[in-house]
Amino acid sequence: MPDDTLCAMRQSIIDGAPDTASDLAQRAIAAGITPLEAINNGYVQGMHAVGEQFGQGKMFLPDMMASAEAMRAAMAVLDPELKKLGGERPMAGVVVLGTAKGDIHEIGKLLVGTLLCAHGFRVHDLGVDVAGEKFAAKARELNADIVGVSALLTTTMRNQRGVVEALVNAGLRSQVKVMVGGAPVTRKWAEEIGADGYAKDAMSAVALARSLMEQKNEAVAEPV
Ligand code: HCB
């Protein structure tokens, strides 16, 4: 994709301009550009810049909200295109997804959910600000293979641990794999809280979910 288009996408997020963001996404699709390239190398770069500027006190909450609106406008165009990548795949596994208690950031989680769907997973998205017990109840109801927990705040990361604990308390931990992600989350943190894996972005989340399914299937196949 031409660099100036990617720069314009990035800038539309920084400017908090939903119409421009949506227009650029439509033009990219018409030009045969892959939605993932537009997201990762265009729009998400804008989000990173906004986060940095907010952190430095150069941008404020209303600016960050406008940027999120612009991101949503671009995703409204790109989401159906990403889902088309799925085609007629066999069901890869059942995933319950949500953002940790106290946290309302949803863009990254939505992206993870879209790509998992596009790769054959059946995804149930619990939304934002979700308590551990709710993850566990939905995992039981759907006989889920994987629970995915997003956290964007250092203060809500600890609630990812709460999800692992809720699964243990519900007696589901041996059946349900847990994957965690979000800007402040690391592999080390995932290990510390007893999660089964960490993914740095949505494509890595798909790869991780596949590998967790392999681990589950191998465990079932092992002789007693
Ligand atoms: Co928010 N915010 N925010 N915010 N926000 C961050 C996260 C800061 C880092 C900005 C900063 O200070 N530099 C900061 C957190 C600092 C910290 O905790 N150390 C922050 C803050 C402080 C806050 C408030 C507290 C501000 C305030 O009220 N004073 C407040 C918190 C509200 C709350 O949650 N209780 C707040 C609010 C907002 C909104 C509402 C304005 C808006 C969110 C809108 C929405 O989601 N509907 C917002 C936004 C947009 C951001 C930034 C700018 C972008 C987040 C984003 O969408 N990134 C963010 C800065 C940043 O993250 N660099 C800033 C793009 C997506 C694609 O990336 O990392 O979310 P992602 O997801 C990736 C990846 O992590 C992975 O895959 C995704 C796709 O590639 N992944 C998973 C994510 N979840 C996964 C789960 C898995 O199982 C596997 C992989």
mmCIF file of C-alpha atoms and ligand atoms in Angstrom:
data_model
loop_
_atom_site.group_PDB
_atom_site.id
_atom_site.type_symbol
_atom_site.label_atom_id
_atom_site.label_comp_id
_atom_site.label_asym_id
_atom_site.label_seq_id
_atom_site.Cartn_x
_atom_site.Cartn_y
_atom_site.Cartn_z
ATOM 1 C CA MET A 1 0.000 0.000 0.000
ATOM 2 C CA PRO A 2 1.349 3.473 -0.768
ATOM 3 C CA ASP A 3 3.005 5.077 2.251
ATOM 4 C CA ASP A 4 0.968 8.262 1.881
ATOM 5 C CA THR A 5 -2.289 6.261 2.209
ATOM 6 C CA LEU A 6 -0.988 4.594 5.372
ATOM 7 C CA CYS A 7 0.089 8.015 6.699
ATOM 8 C CA ALA A 8 -3.371 9.426 5.923
ATOM 9 C CA MET A 9 -4.993 6.522 7.787
ATOM 10 C CA ARG A 10 -2.722 7.090 10.788
ATOM 11 C CA GLN A 11 -3.473 10.826 10.686
ATOM 12 C CA SER A 12 -7.258 10.290 10.484
ATOM 13 C CA ILE A 13 -7.049 8.545 13.863
ATOM 14 C CA ILE A 14 -4.851 11.261 15.396
ATOM 15 C CA ASP A 15 -7.295 13.889 14.088
ATOM 16 C CA GLY A 16 -10.278 11.923 15.383
ATOM 17 C CA ALA A 17 -11.888 12.143 11.932
ATOM 18 C CA PRO A 18 -14.380 9.249 11.434
ATOM 19 C CA ASP A 19 -15.502 10.309 7.944
ATOM 20 C CA THR A 20 -11.941 10.461 6.638
ATOM 21 C CA ALA A 21 -11.047 7.179 8.346
ATOM 22 C CA SER A 22 -14.082 5.453 6.815
ATOM 23 C CA ASP A 23 -13.503 6.980 3.382
ATOM 24 C CA LEU A 24 -9.853 5.846 3.317
ATOM 25 C CA ALA A 25 -10.894 2.329 4.358
ATOM 26 C CA GLN A 26 -13.459 2.149 1.545
ATOM 27 C CA ARG A 27 -10.897 3.334 -0.983
ATOM 28 C CA ALA A 28 -8.348 0.811 0.280
ATOM 29 C CA ILE A 29 -10.837 -2.059 -0.124
ATOM 30 C CA ALA A 30 -11.766 -0.857 -3.620
ATOM 31 C CA ALA A 31 -8.048 -0.824 -4.490
ATOM 32 C CA GLY A 32 -7.674 -4.443 -3.312
ATOM 33 C CA ILE A 33 -5.555 -3.609 -0.274
ATOM 34 C CA THR A 34 -5.711 -6.199 2.505
ATOM 35 C CA PRO A 35 -7.697 -5.006 5.532
ATOM 36 C CA LEU A 36 -4.990 -6.246 7.906
ATOM 37 C CA GLU A 37 -2.336 -4.077 6.295
ATOM 38 C CA ALA A 38 -4.588 -1.036 6.591
ATOM 39 C CA ILE A 39 -5.306 -1.816 10.254
ATOM 40 C CA ASN A 40 -1.793 -2.729 11.414
ATOM 41 C CA ASN A 41 0.300 -0.308 9.364
ATOM 42 C CA GLY A 42 -2.215 2.541 9.160
ATOM 43 C CA TYR A 43 -4.912 2.924 11.776
ATOM 44 C CA VAL A 44 -3.271 1.138 14.728
ATOM 45 C CA GLN A 45 -0.158 3.309 14.246
ATOM 46 C CA GLY A 46 -2.471 6.302 14.765
ATOM 47 C CA MET A 47 -3.742 4.754 18.003
ATOM 48 C CA HIS A 48 -0.164 4.303 19.248
ATOM 49 C CA ALA A 49 0.587 7.960 18.474
ATOM 50 C CA VAL A 50 -2.564 9.059 20.329
ATOM 51 C CA GLY A 51 -1.595 6.931 23.340
ATOM 52 C CA GLU A 52 1.882 8.490 23.383
ATOM 53 C CA GLN A 53 0.576 12.038 23.079
ATOM 54 C CA PHE A 54 -2.011 11.407 25.811
ATOM 55 C CA GLY A 55 0.746 10.004 28.035
ATOM 56 C CA GLN A 56 2.806 13.169 27.446
ATOM 57 C CA GLY A 57 -0.143 15.440 28.256
ATOM 58 C CA LYS A 58 -0.346 16.719 24.664
ATOM 59 C CA MET A 59 -3.776 15.167 24.084
ATOM 60 C CA PHE A 60 -6.749 14.907 26.409
ATOM 61 C CA LEU A 61 -9.592 12.484 27.071
ATOM 62 C CA PRO A 62 -12.040 13.990 24.520
ATOM 63 C CA ASP A 63 -9.300 13.734 21.847
ATOM 64 C CA MET A 64 -8.716 10.087 22.736
ATOM 65 C CA MET A 65 -12.484 9.455 22.526
ATOM 66 C CA ALA A 66 -12.647 11.079 19.095
ATOM 67 C CA SER A 67 -9.740 8.889 17.960
ATOM 68 C CA ALA A 68 -11.573 5.799 19.194
ATOM 69 C CA GLU A 69 -14.634 6.934 17.188
ATOM 70 C CA ALA A 70 -12.486 7.259 14.059
ATOM 71 C CA MET A 71 -11.037 3.792 14.658
ATOM 72 C CA ARG A 72 -14.548 2.387 15.000
ATOM 73 C CA ALA A 73 -15.579 4.036 11.709
ATOM 74 C CA ALA A 74 -12.640 2.417 9.897
ATOM 75 C CA MET A 75 -13.365 -0.947 11.525
ATOM 76 C CA ALA A 76 -17.026 -0.771 10.447
ATOM 77 C CA VAL A 77 -15.748 -0.873 6.862
ATOM 78 C CA LEU A 78 -12.884 -3.342 7.371
ATOM 79 C CA ASP A 79 -14.579 -5.795 9.739
ATOM 80 C CA PRO A 80 -16.865 -7.437 7.123
ATOM 81 C CA GLU A 81 -13.876 -7.746 4.781
ATOM 82 C CA LEU A 82 -11.833 -9.489 7.482
ATOM 83 C CA LYS A 83 -14.723 -11.835 8.241
ATOM 84 C CA LYS A 84 -14.889 -12.816 4.562
ATOM 85 C CA LEU A 85 -11.378 -14.287 4.951
ATOM 86 C CA GLY A 86 -13.000 -17.008 7.079
ATOM 87 C CA GLY A 87 -15.003 -18.574 4.272
ATOM 88 C CA GLU A 88 -16.291 -22.062 4.920
ATOM 89 C CA ARG A 89 -13.723 -23.245 7.446
ATOM 90 C CA PRO A 90 -14.358 -26.091 9.892
ATOM 91 C CA MET A 91 -15.057 -24.890 13.445
ATOM 92 C CA ALA A 92 -11.666 -24.382 15.100
ATOM 93 C CA GLY A 93 -12.820 -23.983 18.711
ATOM 94 C CA VAL A 94 -15.069 -21.963 21.026
ATOM 95 C CA VAL A 95 -13.665 -18.767 22.533
ATOM 96 C CA VAL A 96 -15.180 -16.543 25.213
ATOM 97 C CA LEU A 97 -13.690 -13.069 24.941
ATOM 98 C CA GLY A 98 -13.951 -9.955 27.090
ATOM 99 C CA THR A 99 -12.183 -6.980 28.650
ATOM 100 C CA ALA A 100 -11.252 -7.326 32.329
ATOM 101 C CA LYS A 101 -13.309 -5.845 35.164
ATOM 102 C CA GLY A 102 -12.923 -2.066 35.508
ATOM 103 C CA ASP A 103 -11.672 -1.616 31.944
ATOM 104 C CA ILE A 104 -13.725 -0.225 29.052
ATOM 105 C CA HIS A 105 -11.134 -0.432 26.249
ATOM 106 C CA GLU A 106 -12.621 -2.587 23.507
ATOM 107 C CA ILE A 107 -10.963 -1.893 20.151
ATOM 108 C CA GLY A 108 -8.164 -4.454 20.480
ATOM 109 C CA LYS A 109 -10.553 -7.094 21.803
ATOM 110 C CA LEU A 110 -12.943 -6.498 18.890
ATOM 111 C CA LEU A 111 -10.073 -6.941 16.478
ATOM 112 C CA VAL A 112 -8.991 -10.181 18.159
ATOM 113 C CA GLY A 113 -12.600 -11.436 17.992
ATOM 114 C CA THR A 114 -12.945 -10.569 14.309
ATOM 115 C CA LEU A 115 -9.732 -12.354 13.339
ATOM 116 C CA LEU A 116 -10.563 -15.415 15.424
ATOM 117 C CA CYS A 117 -13.961 -15.592 13.644
ATOM 118 C CA ALA A 118 -12.214 -15.157 10.309
ATOM 119 C CA HIS A 119 -10.062 -18.172 11.156
ATOM 120 C CA GLY A 120 -12.924 -20.466 12.038
ATOM 121 C CA PHE A 121 -13.317 -19.934 15.796
ATOM 122 C CA ARG A 122 -16.776 -19.438 17.266
ATOM 123 C CA VAL A 123 -16.431 -16.329 19.432
ATOM 124 C CA HIS A 124 -18.703 -15.119 22.196
ATOM 125 C CA ASP A 125 -17.811 -11.542 23.130
ATOM 126 C CA LEU A 126 -18.855 -10.607 26.676
ATOM 127 C CA GLY A 127 -18.000 -6.939 26.103
ATOM 128 C CA VAL A 128 -16.091 -4.701 28.508
ATOM 129 C CA ASP A 129 -15.780 -4.435 32.306
ATOM 130 C CA VAL A 130 -16.359 -8.161 32.795
ATOM 131 C CA ALA A 131 -15.908 -9.908 36.159
ATOM 132 C CA GLY A 132 -14.058 -13.214 36.373
ATOM 133 C CA GLU A 133 -17.197 -15.060 37.496
ATOM 134 C CA LYS A 134 -19.000 -13.953 34.331
ATOM 135 C CA PHE A 135 -16.197 -15.347 32.151
ATOM 136 C CA ALA A 136 -16.407 -18.633 34.062
ATOM 137 C CA ALA A 137 -20.223 -18.851 33.818
ATOM 138 C CA LYS A 138 -20.185 -18.258 30.053
ATOM 139 C CA ALA A 139 -17.304 -20.710 29.574
ATOM 140 C CA ARG A 140 -19.354 -23.365 31.384
ATOM 141 C CA GLU A 141 -22.533 -22.559 29.434
ATOM 142 C CA LEU A 142 -20.800 -22.766 26.040
ATOM 143 C CA ASN A 143 -18.359 -25.547 26.964
ATOM 144 C CA ALA A 144 -15.674 -23.112 25.799
ATOM 145 C CA ASP A 145 -12.167 -24.198 24.817
ATOM 146 C CA ILE A 146 -10.486 -20.836 25.400
ATOM 147 C CA VAL A 147 -11.125 -17.696 27.414
ATOM 148 C CA GLY A 148 -9.420 -14.527 26.095
ATOM 149 C CA VAL A 149 -9.012 -11.579 28.454
ATOM 150 C CA SER A 150 -7.991 -8.105 27.369
ATOM 151 C CA ALA A 151 -6.660 -5.370 29.709
ATOM 152 C CA LEU A 152 -5.336 -1.955 28.699
ATOM 153 C CA LEU A 153 -4.716 -0.444 32.122
ATOM 154 C CA THR A 154 -2.010 -1.381 34.581
ATOM 155 C CA THR A 155 -4.743 -1.226 37.237
ATOM 156 C CA THR A 156 -7.021 -3.743 35.477
ATOM 157 C CA MET A 157 -4.305 -6.220 34.474
ATOM 158 C CA ARG A 158 -4.634 -7.796 37.914
ATOM 159 C CA ASN A 159 -8.249 -8.628 37.085
ATOM 160 C CA GLN A 160 -6.921 -11.004 34.425
ATOM 161 C CA ARG A 161 -5.621 -13.018 37.347
ATOM 162 C CA GLY A 162 -9.169 -12.863 38.739
ATOM 163 C CA VAL A 163 -10.421 -14.646 35.605
ATOM 164 C CA VAL A 164 -7.905 -17.466 36.051
ATOM 165 C CA GLU A 165 -8.978 -17.756 39.711
ATOM 166 C CA ALA A 166 -12.686 -17.740 38.799
ATOM 167 C CA LEU A 167 -12.094 -20.640 36.383
ATOM 168 C CA VAL A 168 -10.234 -22.546 39.112
ATOM 169 C CA ASN A 169 -13.064 -21.881 41.600
ATOM 170 C CA ALA A 170 -15.638 -23.064 39.054
ATOM 171 C CA GLY A 171 -13.670 -26.313 38.567
ATOM 172 C CA LEU A 172 -13.134 -25.476 34.881
ATOM 173 C CA ARG A 173 -9.429 -24.683 34.761
ATOM 174 C CA SER A 174 -8.333 -28.063 33.373
ATOM 175 C CA GLN A 175 -10.770 -27.771 30.441
ATOM 176 C CA VAL A 176 -10.407 -24.103 29.546
ATOM 177 C CA LYS A 177 -7.230 -22.477 28.235
ATOM 178 C CA VAL A 178 -6.651 -18.815 29.100
ATOM 179 C CA MET A 179 -4.980 -16.282 26.814
ATOM 180 C CA VAL A 180 -4.304 -12.701 27.783
ATOM 181 C CA GLY A 181 -3.367 -9.530 25.930
ATOM 182 C CA GLY A 182 -3.521 -5.738 25.941
ATOM 183 C CA ALA A 183 -0.915 -2.969 25.725
ATOM 184 C CA PRO A 184 0.625 -3.321 29.232
ATOM 185 C CA VAL A 185 0.452 -7.133 29.270
ATOM 186 C CA THR A 186 3.570 -9.261 28.746
ATOM 187 C CA ARG A 187 4.455 -12.926 28.428
ATOM 188 C CA LYS A 188 6.019 -12.744 31.894
ATOM 189 C CA TRP A 189 2.754 -11.414 33.342
ATOM 190 C CA ALA A 190 0.823 -14.216 31.658
ATOM 191 C CA GLU A 191 3.131 -16.771 33.293
ATOM 192 C CA GLU A 192 2.903 -15.018 36.661
ATOM 193 C CA ILE A 193 -0.905 -15.211 36.763
ATOM 194 C CA GLY A 194 -1.051 -18.806 35.497
ATOM 195 C CA ALA A 195 -2.513 -18.009 32.058
ATOM 196 C CA ASP A 196 -1.700 -20.389 29.186
ATOM 197 C CA GLY A 197 -0.437 -17.755 26.786
ATOM 198 C CA TYR A 198 0.049 -14.136 25.783
ATOM 199 C CA ALA A 199 -0.504 -12.575 22.366
ATOM 200 C CA LYS A 200 0.890 -9.195 21.367
ATOM 201 C CA ASP A 201 -1.623 -8.578 18.562
ATOM 202 C CA ALA A 202 -4.664 -10.062 16.872
ATOM 203 C CA MET A 203 -2.780 -12.266 14.391
ATOM 204 C CA SER A 204 -0.607 -13.661 17.193
ATOM 205 C CA ALA A 205 -3.828 -14.307 19.131
ATOM 206 C CA VAL A 206 -5.054 -16.506 16.266
ATOM 207 C CA ALA A 207 -1.744 -18.423 16.208
ATOM 208 C CA LEU A 208 -1.851 -18.794 19.991
ATOM 209 C CA ALA A 209 -5.492 -19.964 19.970
ATOM 210 C CA ARG A 210 -4.601 -22.609 17.366
ATOM 211 C CA SER A 211 -1.653 -23.822 19.415
ATOM 212 C CA LEU A 212 -3.787 -23.941 22.588
ATOM 213 C CA MET A 213 -6.358 -26.052 20.694
ATOM 214 C CA GLU A 214 -3.562 -28.432 19.645
ATOM 215 C CA GLN A 215 -2.450 -28.731 23.275
ATOM 216 C CA LYS A 216 -6.057 -29.459 24.316
ATOM 217 C CA ASN A 217 -6.531 -32.073 21.619
ATOM 218 C CA GLU A 218 -3.191 -33.755 22.425
ATOM 219 C CA ALA A 219 -4.151 -33.930 26.114
ATOM 220 C CA VAL A 220 -7.452 -35.633 25.187
ATOM 221 C CA ALA A 221 -5.655 -38.094 22.885
ATOM 222 C CA GLU A 222 -3.028 -39.083 25.487
ATOM 223 C CA PRO A 223 -3.565 -42.592 26.924
ATOM 224 C CA VAL A 224 -4.386 -42.668 30.641
HETATM 225 CO CO1 HCB B 1 -7.322 4.784 27.338
HETATM 226 N N1 HCB B 1 -5.523 4.588 28.047
HETATM 227 N N2 HCB B 1 -8.011 5.394 29.001
HETATM 228 N N3 HCB B 1 -8.924 5.113 26.297
HETATM 229 N N4 HCB B 1 -6.344 4.523 25.668
HETATM 230 C C1 HCB B 1 -4.488 4.000 27.208
HETATM 231 C C2 HCB B 1 -4.586 2.477 27.301
HETATM 232 C C3 HCB B 1 -3.147 4.571 27.861
HETATM 233 C C4 HCB B 1 -1.922 3.657 27.674
HETATM 234 C C5 HCB B 1 -2.824 6.005 27.339
HETATM 235 C C6 HCB B 1 -1.587 6.591 27.983
HETATM 236 O O1 HCB B 1 -1.623 7.021 29.115
HETATM 237 N N5 HCB B 1 -0.474 6.623 27.290
HETATM 238 C C7 HCB B 1 -3.593 4.757 29.366
HETATM 239 C C8 HCB B 1 -3.299 3.577 30.290
HETATM 240 C C9 HCB B 1 -2.116 3.852 31.193
HETATM 241 C C10 HCB B 1 -1.857 2.752 32.161
HETATM 242 O O2 HCB B 1 -2.688 2.101 32.703
HETATM 243 N N6 HCB B 1 -0.585 2.563 32.411
HETATM 244 C C11 HCB B 1 -5.080 5.033 29.223
HETATM 245 C C12 HCB B 1 -5.858 5.673 30.227
HETATM 246 C C13 HCB B 1 -5.101 6.235 31.410
HETATM 247 C C14 HCB B 1 -7.264 5.785 30.136
HETATM 248 C C15 HCB B 1 -8.221 6.402 31.168
HETATM 249 C C16 HCB B 1 -7.938 6.027 32.639
HETATM 250 C C17 HCB B 1 -8.204 7.925 30.958
HETATM 251 C C18 HCB B 1 -9.022 8.725 31.937
HETATM 252 O O3 HCB B 1 -10.198 8.520 32.108
HETATM 253 N N7 HCB B 1 -8.353 9.640 32.583
HETATM 254 C C19 HCB B 1 -9.591 5.828 30.698
HETATM 255 C C20 HCB B 1 -9.864 4.458 31.351
HETATM 256 C C21 HCB B 1 -11.291 4.060 31.290
HETATM 257 C C22 HCB B 1 -11.476 2.631 31.779
HETATM 258 O O4 HCB B 1 -11.149 1.707 31.074
HETATM 259 N N8 HCB B 1 -11.972 2.462 32.987
HETATM 260 C C23 HCB B 1 -9.334 5.629 29.236
HETATM 261 C C24 HCB B 1 -10.322 5.711 28.251
HETATM 262 C C25 HCB B 1 -10.110 5.544 26.897
HETATM 263 C C26 HCB B 1 -11.172 5.822 25.836
HETATM 264 C C27 HCB B 1 -12.588 5.465 26.284
HETATM 265 C C28 HCB B 1 -11.130 7.285 25.497
HETATM 266 C C29 HCB B 1 -10.604 5.018 24.617
HETATM 267 C C30 HCB B 1 -11.143 3.585 24.497
HETATM 268 C C31 HCB B 1 -12.316 3.513 23.541
HETATM 269 C C32 HCB B 1 -12.761 2.116 23.250
HETATM 270 O O5 HCB B 1 -12.014 1.140 23.311
HETATM 271 N N9 HCB B 1 -14.038 2.049 22.926
HETATM 272 C C33 HCB B 1 -9.116 4.930 24.967
HETATM 273 C C34 HCB B 1 -8.095 4.646 24.027
HETATM 274 C C35 HCB B 1 -8.523 4.568 22.586
HETATM 275 C C36 HCB B 1 -6.751 4.435 24.411
HETATM 276 C C37 HCB B 1 -5.503 4.199 23.497
HETATM 277 C C38 HCB B 1 -5.111 5.530 22.890
HETATM 278 C C39 HCB B 1 -5.646 3.183 22.390
HETATM 279 C C40 HCB B 1 -6.138 1.780 22.789
HETATM 280 C C41 HCB B 1 -6.418 1.004 21.529
HETATM 281 O O6 HCB B 1 -7.556 0.923 21.087
HETATM 282 N N10 HCB B 1 -5.339 0.480 20.864
HETATM 283 C C42 HCB B 1 -4.458 3.695 24.561
HETATM 284 C C43 HCB B 1 -2.975 3.866 24.171
HETATM 285 C C44 HCB B 1 -2.308 2.555 23.814
HETATM 286 O O7 HCB B 1 -2.812 1.477 24.015
HETATM 287 N N11 HCB B 1 -1.116 2.670 23.307
HETATM 288 C C45 HCB B 1 -4.878 4.493 25.801
HETATM 289 C C46 HCB B 1 -5.422 -0.175 19.548
HETATM 290 C C47 HCB B 1 -5.659 -1.689 19.721
HETATM 291 C C48 HCB B 1 -5.748 -2.336 18.348
HETATM 292 O O8 HCB B 1 -4.571 -2.244 20.439
HETATM 293 O O9 HCB B 1 -3.429 -3.076 22.514
HETATM 294 O O10 HCB B 1 -5.931 -2.607 22.562
HETATM 295 P P1 HCB B 1 -4.724 -3.057 21.810
HETATM 296 O O11 HCB B 1 -5.069 -4.563 21.336
HETATM 297 C C49 HCB B 1 -4.168 -5.384 20.582
HETATM 298 C C50 HCB B 1 -3.205 -6.228 21.436
HETATM 299 O O12 HCB B 1 -2.953 -5.695 22.705
HETATM 300 C C51 HCB B 1 -3.805 -7.611 21.452
HETATM 301 O O13 HCB B 1 -4.437 -7.680 20.173
HETATM 302 C C52 HCB B 1 -5.042 -6.404 19.890
HETATM 303 C C53 HCB B 1 -5.183 -6.235 18.412
HETATM 304 O O14 HCB B 1 -3.952 -6.194 17.731
HETATM 305 N N12 HCB B 1 -4.824 -7.948 22.462
HETATM 306 C C54 HCB B 1 -5.080 -9.244 22.842
HETATM 307 C C55 HCB B 1 -5.670 -7.161 23.126
HETATM 308 N N13 HCB B 1 -6.464 -7.866 23.922
HETATM 309 C C56 HCB B 1 -6.144 -9.161 23.769
HETATM 310 C C57 HCB B 1 -6.652 -10.299 24.382
HETATM 311 C C58 HCB B 1 -6.084 -11.529 24.060
HETATM 312 O O15 HCB B 1 -6.553 -12.634 24.633
HETATM 313 C C59 HCB B 1 -5.047 -11.604 23.142
HETATM 314 C C60 HCB B 1 -4.523 -10.465 22.522
#
